mmCIF file of C-alpha atoms in Angstrom:
data_model
loop_
_atom_site.group_PDB
_atom_site.id
_atom_site.type_symbol
_atom_site.label_atom_id
_atom_site.label_comp_id
_atom_site.label_asym_id
_atom_site.label_seq_id
_atom_site.Cartn_x
_atom_site.Cartn_y
_atom_site.Cartn_z
ATOM 1 C CA MET A 10 0.111 -0.297 0.023
ATOM 2 C CA LYS A 11 2.753 2.346 0.928
ATOM 3 C CA LYS A 12 4.565 1.668 -2.794
ATOM 4 C CA ILE A 13 1.021 2.306 -4.198
ATOM 5 C CA LEU A 14 0.689 5.792 -2.444
ATOM 6 C CA SER A 15 4.765 6.838 -2.311
ATOM 7 C CA LEU A 16 3.991 5.631 -6.592
ATOM 8 C CA LEU A 17 1.277 8.113 -6.945
ATOM 9 C CA VAL A 18 2.678 10.744 -5.675
ATOM 10 C CA LEU A 19 5.718 11.164 -7.800
ATOM 11 C CA ALA A 20 2.991 10.323 -10.475
ATOM 12 C CA SER A 21 1.981 13.676 -9.617
ATOM 13 C CA ILE A 22 4.798 16.007 -8.650
ATOM 14 C CA PHE A 23 5.696 14.765 -12.109
ATOM 15 C CA PHE A 24 2.950 15.985 -14.190
ATOM 16 C CA VAL A 25 2.366 19.199 -12.144
ATOM 17 C CA SER A 26 6.196 19.456 -12.947
ATOM 18 C CA CYS A 27 6.030 19.331 -16.202
ATOM 19 C CA GLU A 28 5.408 22.235 -18.676
ATOM 20 C CA GLY A 29 5.380 22.287 -22.580
ATOM 21 C CA ASP A 30 6.152 24.416 -25.058
ATOM 22 C CA PRO A 31 4.005 27.086 -24.932
ATOM 23 C CA GLY A 32 0.216 27.283 -27.378
ATOM 24 C CA PRO A 33 0.102 29.873 -29.478
ATOM 25 C CA GLN A 34 -1.112 33.057 -29.152
ATOM 26 C CA GLY A 35 -4.720 33.982 -29.291
ATOM 27 C CA PRO A 36 -6.486 37.287 -31.108
ATOM 28 C CA PRO A 37 -6.425 40.023 -29.495
ATOM 29 C CA GLY A 38 -9.155 40.543 -27.294
ATOM 30 C CA GLN A 39 -12.022 44.082 -28.107
ATOM 31 C CA ASP A 40 -10.676 46.807 -26.228
ATOM 32 C CA GLY A 41 -11.849 48.042 -23.137
ATOM 33 C CA VAL A 42 -14.411 50.606 -23.277
ATOM 34 C CA ASN A 43 -14.170 53.594 -20.906
ATOM 35 C CA VAL A 44 -17.612 54.317 -19.249
ATOM 36 C CA VAL A 45 -17.782 58.382 -18.291
ATOM 37 C CA GLY A 46 -20.547 59.828 -16.761
ATOM 38 C CA GLN A 47 -22.375 62.259 -18.760
ATOM 39 C CA THR A 48 -24.626 65.175 -17.983
ATOM 40 C CA PHE A 49 -27.068 67.994 -19.407
ATOM 41 C CA GLU A 50 -29.113 70.599 -18.214
ATOM 42 C CA ALA A 51 -32.512 72.109 -18.622
ATOM 43 C CA THR A 52 -34.754 75.209 -17.499
ATOM 44 C CA VAL A 53 -37.834 75.055 -17.229
ATOM 45 C CA ASP A 54 -41.487 75.418 -15.877
ATOM 46 C CA LEU A 55 -43.678 73.745 -13.684
ATOM 47 C CA GLY A 56 -46.992 75.338 -14.225
ATOM 48 C CA ALA A 57 -50.258 74.255 -13.461
ATOM 49 C CA PRO A 58 -52.069 71.804 -14.059
ATOM 50 C CA GLU A 59 -49.960 69.222 -14.115
ATOM 51 C CA TYR A 60 -46.903 70.568 -12.237
ATOM 52 C CA SER A 61 -44.556 68.069 -14.945
ATOM 53 C CA VAL A 62 -42.386 68.614 -17.787
ATOM 54 C CA PHE A 63 -40.363 65.586 -19.659
ATOM 55 C CA VAL A 64 -36.786 66.167 -20.249
ATOM 56 C CA GLU A 65 -35.683 64.654 -23.807
ATOM 57 C CA ILE A 66 -32.168 63.114 -23.616
ATOM 58 C CA PRO A 67 -29.913 64.973 -25.649
ATOM 59 C CA SER A 68 -29.343 63.162 -28.360
ATOM 60 C CA GLY A 69 -25.378 62.957 -28.122
ATOM 61 C CA VAL A 70 -25.745 61.255 -24.214
ATOM 62 C CA GLU A 71 -26.436 57.388 -24.100
ATOM 63 C CA VAL A 72 -28.033 56.374 -21.177
ATOM 64 C CA LEU A 73 -28.189 52.107 -20.915
ATOM 65 C CA ASP A 74 -29.814 50.152 -19.291
ATOM 66 C CA SER A 75 -27.590 49.597 -15.722
ATOM 67 C CA ASP A 76 -26.665 53.334 -15.587
ATOM 68 C CA VAL A 77 -27.731 55.001 -13.478
ATOM 69 C CA ILE A 78 -30.157 59.324 -13.380
ATOM 70 C CA LEU A 79 -28.770 61.743 -10.616
ATOM 71 C CA VAL A 80 -30.440 64.733 -10.815
ATOM 72 C CA TYR A 81 -29.650 68.555 -9.484
ATOM 73 C CA LEU A 82 -31.474 71.485 -8.758
ATOM 74 C CA LEU A 83 -29.621 74.953 -8.948
ATOM 75 C CA GLU A 84 -30.864 76.135 -5.575
ATOM 76 C CA SER A 85 -29.031 79.434 -5.033
ATOM 77 C CA VAL A 86 -25.655 81.296 -6.883
ATOM 78 C CA GLU A 87 -23.826 82.517 -4.047
ATOM 79 C CA ASP A 88 -20.804 84.453 -4.380
ATOM 80 C CA GLY A 89 -20.589 83.432 -8.542
ATOM 81 C CA GLU A 90 -21.287 79.364 -7.389
ATOM 82 C CA ASP A 91 -23.487 77.097 -8.118
ATOM 83 C CA VAL A 92 -25.279 75.015 -5.358
ATOM 84 C CA TRP A 93 -26.325 72.261 -6.479
ATOM 85 C CA SER A 94 -29.718 69.932 -4.965
ATOM 86 C CA LEU A 95 -30.001 66.391 -5.219
ATOM 87 C CA LEU A 96 -33.671 65.394 -6.199
ATOM 88 C CA PRO A 97 -35.921 65.117 -4.429
ATOM 89 C CA GLN A 98 -35.407 68.078 -2.947
ATOM 90 C CA THR A 99 -38.138 68.954 -0.353
ATOM 91 C CA PHE A 100 -39.003 72.393 1.330
ATOM 92 C CA TYR A 101 -41.063 73.957 4.205
ATOM 93 C CA LEU A 102 -43.252 76.174 3.419
ATOM 94 C CA GLU A 103 -45.911 77.467 5.970
ATOM 95 C CA ASP A 104 -48.830 75.475 5.380
ATOM 96 C CA GLY A 105 -47.911 72.477 4.570
ATOM 97 C CA GLU A 106 -44.543 71.118 2.202
ATOM 98 C CA VAL A 107 -43.397 70.798 -1.716
ATOM 99 C CA GLN A 108 -41.021 69.012 -3.376
ATOM 100 C CA TYR A 109 -39.117 68.677 -6.119
ATOM 101 C CA ASN A 110 -38.666 65.128 -7.495
ATOM 102 C CA TYR A 111 -38.459 62.389 -10.924
ATOM 103 C CA ASN A 112 -37.825 59.579 -13.122
ATOM 104 C CA HIS A 113 -36.417 58.877 -15.898
ATOM 105 C CA THR A 114 -35.974 56.479 -19.190
ATOM 106 C CA THR A 115 -33.960 55.761 -21.174
ATOM 107 C CA PHE A 116 -35.102 58.400 -23.161
ATOM 108 C CA ASP A 117 -36.477 61.110 -21.161
ATOM 109 C CA VAL A 118 -36.181 62.651 -17.665
ATOM 110 C CA ASN A 119 -39.713 63.889 -16.155
ATOM 111 C CA VAL A 120 -39.190 66.111 -13.378
ATOM 112 C CA TYR A 121 -42.470 67.486 -11.665
ATOM 113 C CA LEU A 122 -43.938 68.832 -8.184
ATOM 114 C CA HIS A 123 -45.328 67.414 -5.654
ATOM 115 C CA GLY A 124 -46.727 68.529 -1.465
ATOM 116 C CA THR A 125 -49.138 68.864 0.601
ATOM 117 C CA VAL A 126 -49.468 72.083 -0.193
ATOM 118 C CA ASN A 127 -52.120 73.388 -3.190
ATOM 119 C CA LEU A 128 -49.993 73.521 -5.929
ATOM 120 C CA ASP A 129 -51.931 76.294 -7.895
ATOM 121 C CA ASP A 130 -50.745 78.537 -4.737
ATOM 122 C CA LEU A 131 -46.931 78.592 -5.133
ATOM 123 C CA GLY A 132 -45.187 81.481 -6.741
ATOM 124 C CA PRO A 133 -43.556 81.472 -9.861
ATOM 125 C CA GLU A 134 -40.636 80.654 -7.077
ATOM 126 C CA PHE A 135 -40.964 77.707 -7.495
ATOM 127 C CA THR A 136 -42.050 77.440 -11.051
ATOM 128 C CA GLU A 137 -40.869 79.616 -13.018
ATOM 129 C CA ASP A 138 -36.536 78.618 -14.687
ATOM 130 C CA GLN A 139 -36.287 76.101 -12.564
ATOM 131 C CA THR A 140 -32.395 75.060 -13.652
ATOM 132 C CA PHE A 141 -32.173 71.223 -13.181
ATOM 133 C CA ARG A 142 -28.599 69.186 -14.450
ATOM 134 C CA MET A 143 -29.225 66.059 -14.995
ATOM 135 C CA VAL A 144 -26.063 63.126 -14.468
ATOM 136 C CA VAL A 145 -25.738 59.792 -16.190
ATOM 137 C CA VAL A 146 -24.013 57.748 -14.288
ATOM 138 C CA PRO A 147 -22.519 54.570 -15.390
ATOM 139 C CA SER A 148 -23.474 51.670 -12.880
ATOM 140 C CA ASP A 149 -19.910 50.297 -12.123
ATOM 141 C CA PHE A 150 -19.919 53.923 -10.695
ATOM 142 C CA ALA A 151 -22.299 53.564 -8.357
ATOM 143 C CA LEU A 152 -21.574 50.639 -7.017
ATOM 144 C CA ASN A 153 -18.163 50.472 -6.755
ATOM 145 C CA SER A 154 -18.238 55.316 -5.585
ATOM 146 C CA ASN A 155 -17.266 55.796 -2.774
ATOM 147 C CA VAL A 156 -18.888 59.623 -3.777
ATOM 148 C CA ASP A 157 -21.189 61.424 -1.961
ATOM 149 C CA ILE A 158 -23.649 61.555 -4.601
ATOM 150 C CA SER A 159 -25.601 64.610 -3.012
ATOM 151 C CA ASN A 160 -22.868 66.602 -3.331
ATOM 152 C CA TYR A 161 -22.536 67.618 -6.837
ATOM 153 C CA GLN A 162 -19.342 69.081 -7.171
ATOM 154 C CA SER A 163 -17.363 65.312 -5.575
ATOM 155 C CA VAL A 164 -19.593 63.952 -9.181
ATOM 156 C CA LYS A 165 -18.519 66.201 -10.940
ATOM 157 C CA ALA A 166 -14.312 65.396 -9.715
ATOM 158 C CA ALA A 167 -14.905 61.646 -9.660
ATOM 159 C CA LEU A 168 -16.300 61.964 -12.837
ATOM 160 C CA ASN A 169 -13.694 64.372 -14.872
ATOM 161 C CA LEU A 170 -17.276 65.971 -16.209
ATOM 162 C CA SER A 171 -17.069 69.341 -17.600
ATOM 163 C CA GLU A 172 -18.704 72.505 -17.911
ATOM 164 C CA LYS A 173 -17.609 72.576 -21.355
ATOM 165 C CA ASN A 174 -19.728 69.074 -21.925
ATOM 166 C CA ILE A 175 -22.880 69.974 -20.171
ATOM 167 C CA SER A 176 -25.773 70.137 -23.714
ATOM 168 C CA LYS A 177 -29.021 71.408 -23.053
ATOM 169 C CA ALA A 178 -32.387 69.144 -23.817
ATOM 170 C CA LYS A 179 -35.293 69.827 -24.964
ATOM 171 C CA ILE A 180 -38.760 69.872 -23.248
ATOM 172 C CA GLN A 181 -41.000 66.877 -25.025
ATOM 173 C CA ASP A 182 -44.743 68.890 -25.959
#
């Protein structure tokens, strides 16, 4: 029994330590695709009766089914710097609250207002000339990043977004 076991161990070592000639090199693989985030923006009016608008994703912006779209509201400009707030964004008023929110597909983003107040009583500061910036975030980035997505500047830096490459979006009729 010892001889058989010794023979098996020696045979195993012999086969494991053998190295033959390398085979021919395989065909080259496809180049990897460097997926980066993209951004676009729209200035819209959110008026009655729907208090909603559909923003068309520009043709130069590709959105995959697995991508995430983040939407930021231009809340103010302080010392010449834009202040962006991630949606949903809630404002608390004397008689209730109002919230900007959104949903999206691969071809449009629906930005809308809802709340506990009568939206017809909202002033133009909530409904007119509202600027939204939309950032298409690749799923790999969204899953494997420690970036604070509530901070537009952090997302912009992490995705290497350039202000000069921001597309202007159209509003769907």
